[in-house]
Short mmCIF file of C-alpha atoms and ligand atoms in Angstrom, two decimals:
data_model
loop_
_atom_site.label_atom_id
_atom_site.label_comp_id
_atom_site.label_asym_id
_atom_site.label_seq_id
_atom_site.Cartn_x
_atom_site.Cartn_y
_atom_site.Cartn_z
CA UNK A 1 72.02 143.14 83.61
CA UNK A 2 72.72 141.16 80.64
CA UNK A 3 76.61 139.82 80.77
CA UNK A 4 78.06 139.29 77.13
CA UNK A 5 77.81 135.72 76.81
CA UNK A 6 81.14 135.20 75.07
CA UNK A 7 82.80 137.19 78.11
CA UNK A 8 81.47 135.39 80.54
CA UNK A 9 82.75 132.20 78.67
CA UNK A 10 86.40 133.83 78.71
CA UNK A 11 85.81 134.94 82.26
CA UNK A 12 85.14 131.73 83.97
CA UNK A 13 87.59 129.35 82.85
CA UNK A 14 90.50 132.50 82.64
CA UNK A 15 93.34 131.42 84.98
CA UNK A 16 94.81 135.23 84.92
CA UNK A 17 92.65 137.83 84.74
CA UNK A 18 94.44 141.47 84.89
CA UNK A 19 91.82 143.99 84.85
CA UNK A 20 93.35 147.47 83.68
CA UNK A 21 91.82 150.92 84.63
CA UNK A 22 91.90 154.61 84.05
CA UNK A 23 89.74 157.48 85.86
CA UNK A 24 86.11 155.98 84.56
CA UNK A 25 86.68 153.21 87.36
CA UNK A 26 86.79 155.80 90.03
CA UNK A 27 83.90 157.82 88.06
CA UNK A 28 80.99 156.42 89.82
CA UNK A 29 82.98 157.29 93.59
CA UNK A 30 82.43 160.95 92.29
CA UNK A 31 86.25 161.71 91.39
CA UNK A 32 86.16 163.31 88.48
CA UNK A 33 87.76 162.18 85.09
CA UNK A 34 91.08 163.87 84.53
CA UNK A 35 89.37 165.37 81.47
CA UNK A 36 86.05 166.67 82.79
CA UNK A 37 86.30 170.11 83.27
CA UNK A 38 87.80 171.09 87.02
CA UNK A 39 85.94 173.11 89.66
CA UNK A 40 86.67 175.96 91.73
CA UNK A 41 89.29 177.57 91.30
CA UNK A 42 91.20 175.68 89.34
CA UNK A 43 88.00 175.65 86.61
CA UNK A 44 90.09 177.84 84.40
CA UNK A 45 93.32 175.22 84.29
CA UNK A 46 93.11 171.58 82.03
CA UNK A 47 95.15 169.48 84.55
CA UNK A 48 97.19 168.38 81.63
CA UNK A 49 98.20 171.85 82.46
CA UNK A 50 98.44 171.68 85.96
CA UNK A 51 100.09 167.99 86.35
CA UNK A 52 103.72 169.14 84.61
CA UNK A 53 107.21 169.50 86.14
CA UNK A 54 107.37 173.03 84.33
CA UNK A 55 104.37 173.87 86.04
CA UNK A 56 105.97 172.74 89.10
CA UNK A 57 108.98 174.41 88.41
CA UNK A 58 107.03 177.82 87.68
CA UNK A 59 105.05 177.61 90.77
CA UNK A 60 104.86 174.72 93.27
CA UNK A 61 102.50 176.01 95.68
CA UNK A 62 99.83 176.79 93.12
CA UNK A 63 100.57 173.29 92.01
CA UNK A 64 101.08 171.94 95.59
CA UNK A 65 97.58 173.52 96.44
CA UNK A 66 95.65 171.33 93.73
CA UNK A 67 97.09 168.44 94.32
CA UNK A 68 96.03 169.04 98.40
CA UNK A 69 92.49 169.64 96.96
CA UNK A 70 92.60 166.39 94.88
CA UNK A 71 93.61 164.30 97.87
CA UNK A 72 91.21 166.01 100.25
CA UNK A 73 88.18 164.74 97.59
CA UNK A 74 89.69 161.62 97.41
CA UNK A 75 89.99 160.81 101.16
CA UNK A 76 86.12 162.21 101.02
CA UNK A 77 84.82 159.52 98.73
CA UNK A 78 84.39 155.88 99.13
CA UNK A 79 85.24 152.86 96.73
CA UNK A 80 81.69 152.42 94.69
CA UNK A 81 80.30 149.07 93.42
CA UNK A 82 82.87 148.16 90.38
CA UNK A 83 86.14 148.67 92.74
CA UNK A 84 84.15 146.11 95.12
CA UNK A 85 83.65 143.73 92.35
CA UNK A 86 87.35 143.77 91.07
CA UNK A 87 88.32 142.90 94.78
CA UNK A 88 85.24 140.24 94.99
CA UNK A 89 87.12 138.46 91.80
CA UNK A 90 90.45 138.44 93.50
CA UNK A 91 88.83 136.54 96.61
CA UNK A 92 87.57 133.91 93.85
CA UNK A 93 90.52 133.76 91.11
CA UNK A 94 93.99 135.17 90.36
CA UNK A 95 93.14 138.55 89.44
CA UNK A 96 95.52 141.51 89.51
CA UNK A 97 94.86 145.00 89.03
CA UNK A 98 96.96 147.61 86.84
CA UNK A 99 95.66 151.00 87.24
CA UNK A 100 96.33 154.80 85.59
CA UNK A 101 94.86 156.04 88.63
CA UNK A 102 96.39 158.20 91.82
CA UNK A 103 93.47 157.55 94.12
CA UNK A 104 93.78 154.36 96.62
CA UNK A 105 90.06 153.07 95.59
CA UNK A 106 91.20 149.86 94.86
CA UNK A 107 92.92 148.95 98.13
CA UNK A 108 90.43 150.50 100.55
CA UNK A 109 88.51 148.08 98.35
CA UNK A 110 90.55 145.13 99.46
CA UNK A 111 93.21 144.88 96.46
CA UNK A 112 96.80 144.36 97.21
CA UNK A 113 99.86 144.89 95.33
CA UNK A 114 97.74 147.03 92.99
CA UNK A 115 100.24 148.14 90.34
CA UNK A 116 99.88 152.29 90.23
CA UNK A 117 101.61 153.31 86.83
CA UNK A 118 101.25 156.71 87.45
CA UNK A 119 102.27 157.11 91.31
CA UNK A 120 99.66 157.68 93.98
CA UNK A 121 98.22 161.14 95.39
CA UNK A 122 99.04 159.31 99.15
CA UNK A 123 102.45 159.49 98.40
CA UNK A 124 105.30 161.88 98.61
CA UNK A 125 108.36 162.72 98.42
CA UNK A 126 111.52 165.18 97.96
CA UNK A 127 111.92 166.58 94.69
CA UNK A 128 116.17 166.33 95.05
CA UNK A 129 116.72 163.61 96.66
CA UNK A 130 113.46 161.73 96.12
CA UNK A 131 113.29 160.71 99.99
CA UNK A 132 109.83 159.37 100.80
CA UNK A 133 108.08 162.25 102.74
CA UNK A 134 106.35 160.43 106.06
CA UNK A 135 105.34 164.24 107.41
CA UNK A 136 102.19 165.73 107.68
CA UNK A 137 99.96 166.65 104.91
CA UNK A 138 97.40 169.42 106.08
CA UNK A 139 94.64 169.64 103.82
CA UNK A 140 92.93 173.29 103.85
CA UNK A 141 89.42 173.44 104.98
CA UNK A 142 88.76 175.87 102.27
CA UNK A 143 90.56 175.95 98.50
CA UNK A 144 93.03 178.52 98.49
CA UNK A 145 95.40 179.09 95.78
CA UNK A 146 98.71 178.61 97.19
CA UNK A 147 100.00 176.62 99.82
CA UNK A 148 103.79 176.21 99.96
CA UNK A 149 105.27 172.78 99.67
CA UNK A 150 106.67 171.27 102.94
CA UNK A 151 110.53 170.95 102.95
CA UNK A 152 112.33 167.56 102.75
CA UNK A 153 114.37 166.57 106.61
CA UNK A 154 117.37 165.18 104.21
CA UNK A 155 118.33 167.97 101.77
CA UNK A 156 115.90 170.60 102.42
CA UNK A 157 114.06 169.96 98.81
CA UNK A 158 110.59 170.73 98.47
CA UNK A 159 108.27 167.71 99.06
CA UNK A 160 106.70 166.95 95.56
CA UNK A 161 103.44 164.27 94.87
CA UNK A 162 104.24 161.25 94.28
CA UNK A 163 102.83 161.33 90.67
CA UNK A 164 103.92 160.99 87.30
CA UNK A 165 103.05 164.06 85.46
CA UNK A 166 102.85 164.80 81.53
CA UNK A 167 106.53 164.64 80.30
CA UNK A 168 108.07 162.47 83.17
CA UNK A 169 108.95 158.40 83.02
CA UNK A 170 106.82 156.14 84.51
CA UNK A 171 108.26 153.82 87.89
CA UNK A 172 110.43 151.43 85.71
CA UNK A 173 109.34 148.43 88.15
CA UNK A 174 105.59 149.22 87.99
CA UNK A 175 105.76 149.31 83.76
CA UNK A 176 107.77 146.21 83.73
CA UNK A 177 104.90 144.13 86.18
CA UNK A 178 102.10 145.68 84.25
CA UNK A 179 103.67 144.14 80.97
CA UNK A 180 104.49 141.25 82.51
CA UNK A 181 100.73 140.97 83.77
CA UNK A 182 99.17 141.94 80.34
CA UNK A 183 101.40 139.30 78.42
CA UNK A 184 100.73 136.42 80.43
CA UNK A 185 97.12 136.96 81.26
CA UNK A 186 94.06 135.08 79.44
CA UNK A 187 91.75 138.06 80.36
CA UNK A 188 92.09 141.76 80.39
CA UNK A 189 89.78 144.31 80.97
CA UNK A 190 90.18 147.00 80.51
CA UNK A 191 87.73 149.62 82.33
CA UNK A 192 87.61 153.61 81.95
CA UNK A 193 90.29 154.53 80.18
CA UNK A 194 90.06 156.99 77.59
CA UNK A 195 93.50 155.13 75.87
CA UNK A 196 94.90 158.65 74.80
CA UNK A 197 98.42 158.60 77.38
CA UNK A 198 101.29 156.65 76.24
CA UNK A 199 102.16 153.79 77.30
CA UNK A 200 100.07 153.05 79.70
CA UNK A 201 97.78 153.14 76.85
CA UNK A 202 100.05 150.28 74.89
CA UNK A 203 99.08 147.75 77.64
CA UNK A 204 96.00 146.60 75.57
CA UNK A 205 97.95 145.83 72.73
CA UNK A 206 101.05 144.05 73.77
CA UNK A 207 97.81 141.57 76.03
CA UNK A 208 96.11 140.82 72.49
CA UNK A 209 99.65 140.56 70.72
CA UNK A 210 100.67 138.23 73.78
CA UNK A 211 97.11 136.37 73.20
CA UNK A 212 94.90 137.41 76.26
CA UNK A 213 91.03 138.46 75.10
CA UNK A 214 90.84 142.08 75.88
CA UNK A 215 87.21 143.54 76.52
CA UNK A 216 86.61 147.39 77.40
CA UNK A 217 84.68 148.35 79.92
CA UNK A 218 83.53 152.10 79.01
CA UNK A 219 80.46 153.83 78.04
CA UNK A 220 82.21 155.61 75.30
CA UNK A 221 84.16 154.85 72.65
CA UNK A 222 88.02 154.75 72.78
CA UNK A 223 91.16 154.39 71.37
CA UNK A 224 90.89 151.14 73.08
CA UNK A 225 87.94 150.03 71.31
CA UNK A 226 89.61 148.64 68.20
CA UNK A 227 92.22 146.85 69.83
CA UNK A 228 89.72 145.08 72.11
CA UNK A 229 88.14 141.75 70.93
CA UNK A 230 84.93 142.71 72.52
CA UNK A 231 83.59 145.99 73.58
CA UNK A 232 81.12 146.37 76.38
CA UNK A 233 79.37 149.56 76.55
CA UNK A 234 78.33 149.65 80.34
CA UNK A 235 79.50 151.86 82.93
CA UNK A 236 82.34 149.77 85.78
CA UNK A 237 80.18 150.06 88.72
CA UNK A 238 77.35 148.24 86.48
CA UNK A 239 79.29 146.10 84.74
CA UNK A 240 81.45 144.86 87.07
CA UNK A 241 79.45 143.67 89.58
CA UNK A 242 77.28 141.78 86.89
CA UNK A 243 79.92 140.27 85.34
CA UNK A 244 81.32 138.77 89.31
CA UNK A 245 78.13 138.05 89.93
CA UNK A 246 77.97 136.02 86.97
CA UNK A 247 81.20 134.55 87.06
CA UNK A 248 80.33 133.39 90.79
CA UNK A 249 77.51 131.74 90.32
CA UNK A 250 78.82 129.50 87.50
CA UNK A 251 81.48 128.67 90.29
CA UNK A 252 84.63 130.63 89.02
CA UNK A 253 87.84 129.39 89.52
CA UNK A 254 89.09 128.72 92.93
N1 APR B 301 82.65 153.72 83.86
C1 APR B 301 83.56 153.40 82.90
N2 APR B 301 84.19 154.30 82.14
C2 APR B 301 83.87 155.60 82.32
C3 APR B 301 82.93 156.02 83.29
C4 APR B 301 82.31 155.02 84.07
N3 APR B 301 81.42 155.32 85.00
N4 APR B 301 82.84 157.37 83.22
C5 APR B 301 83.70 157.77 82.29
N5 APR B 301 84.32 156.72 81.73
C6 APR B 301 85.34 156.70 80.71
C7 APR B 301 85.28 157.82 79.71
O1 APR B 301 84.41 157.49 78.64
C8 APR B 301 86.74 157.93 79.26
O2 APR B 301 86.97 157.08 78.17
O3 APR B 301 86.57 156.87 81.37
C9 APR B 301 87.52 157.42 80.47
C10 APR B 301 88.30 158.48 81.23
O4 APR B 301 89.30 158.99 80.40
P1 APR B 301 90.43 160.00 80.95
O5 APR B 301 89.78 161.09 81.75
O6 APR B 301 91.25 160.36 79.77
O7 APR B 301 91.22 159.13 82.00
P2 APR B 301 92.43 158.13 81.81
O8 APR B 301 92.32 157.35 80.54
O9 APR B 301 92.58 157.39 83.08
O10 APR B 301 93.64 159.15 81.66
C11 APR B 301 94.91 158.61 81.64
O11 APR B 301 95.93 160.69 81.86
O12 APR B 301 96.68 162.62 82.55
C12 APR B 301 96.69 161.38 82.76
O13 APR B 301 97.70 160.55 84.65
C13 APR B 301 96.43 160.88 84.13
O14 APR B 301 96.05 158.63 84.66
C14 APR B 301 95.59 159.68 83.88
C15 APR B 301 95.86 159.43 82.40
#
């Protein structure tokens, strides 16, 4: 596959590369987008719907039992070609990783300190006292509907995902490293996001404000597309690996 030559300029001699992604990196493992339409029984819900505290509020073990179903299919798939890439890079150069998404693809991929803006479907904790859960999480065989919340050992608060949902503040000390990464990095990419959920969706523009060239990585257009300098219109388990691959053999950056 054909790299963009100007990108592969940029990529080699970068010193800080931040690559910045959104479900379309995770696409190719077979998790869905959060906007494809869900399955089973939840095929009738938008999980903007679904991922709310009133939702919560109104009924935690309907939302208790999707959030079991997403991190069974998670813990079912493996990192694919583009998450493999990302932590390829990070063996050659000083590349850090900002991501949108709650799966763990990019450390069973070999990232670390992967900045998770909004939380991460292998954590847990009280909704009262926010006490990290550390108990069991049974994931049923089959999909039911409901499955009641286990009960915090502090305060006796039900055990919520660690997630942001629609409506809540993101973890003040993940924002502030993302923004920290975007404005002092010559690179970001920026790979499957669909750039509609604030402000994860301002990190784009505070990296070109800050000077960093910002490429997309999607097959689609975005609200990202006019803030990037250049777009490339390739899918991340394609792309990435090309562009690595590329960046390797002209010798990268130790
Ligand atoms: N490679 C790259 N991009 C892809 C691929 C792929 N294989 N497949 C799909 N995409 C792109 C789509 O074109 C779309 O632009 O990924 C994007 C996915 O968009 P969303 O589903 O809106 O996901 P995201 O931008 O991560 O959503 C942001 O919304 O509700 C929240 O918390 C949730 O983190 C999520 C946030």
């Amino acid at each position: 596959m054909l790299v963009p030559d100007s990108l592969l300029e940029v990529a080699v001699a970068a010193r800080r590369v931040v690559v910045v992604t959104g479900a379309g990196m995770s696409a190719e493992s077979g998790v869905p987008t959060f906007r494809d339409a869900q399955t089973g029984l939840w095929e009738r819900y938008a999980a903007e719907d679904l991922a709310t505290p009133e939702t919560w509020e109104r009924d935690p073990a309907f939302v208790w039992a999707w959030y079991l179903s997403r991190f069974g299919a998670v813990a079912h798939v493996e990192p694919n070609a583009g998450h493999r890439a990302v932590a390829r890079w990070a063996d050659l150069a000083q590349v850090e990783v900002v991501t949108q998404n709650v799966d763990d693809l990019h450390e069973r991929a070999g990232n670390h300190d992967v900045v998770h803006l909004h939380g991460s479907l292998t954590s847990f904790r009280c909704e009262r006292c926010e006490t990290a859960y550390a108990g069991e999480v049974v994931v049923p065989e089959r999909q039911v509907e409901r499955v009641d919340p286990p009960t915090c050992g502090h305060c006796g608060g039900l055990v919520r995902p660690g997630v942001v949902w629609f409506g809540e503040l993101l973890p003040l000390e993940a924002w502030e490293r993302a923004v920290v990464l975007v404005e002092t990095a010559d690179l970001v990419l920026v790979v499957g996001t669909s750039g509609l959920v604030h402000p994860a969706a301002g990190l784009p523009v505070l990296a070109r404000g800050a000077g960093a060239f910002v490429v997309e990585v999607n097959p689609l257009e975005t609200d990202v597309s006019d803030v990037a300098h250049q777009v490339w219109r390739e899918t991340a388990a394609r792309a990435l690996p090309a562009l690595v691959a590329a960046v390797e053999s002209r010798g990268g950056r130790p």
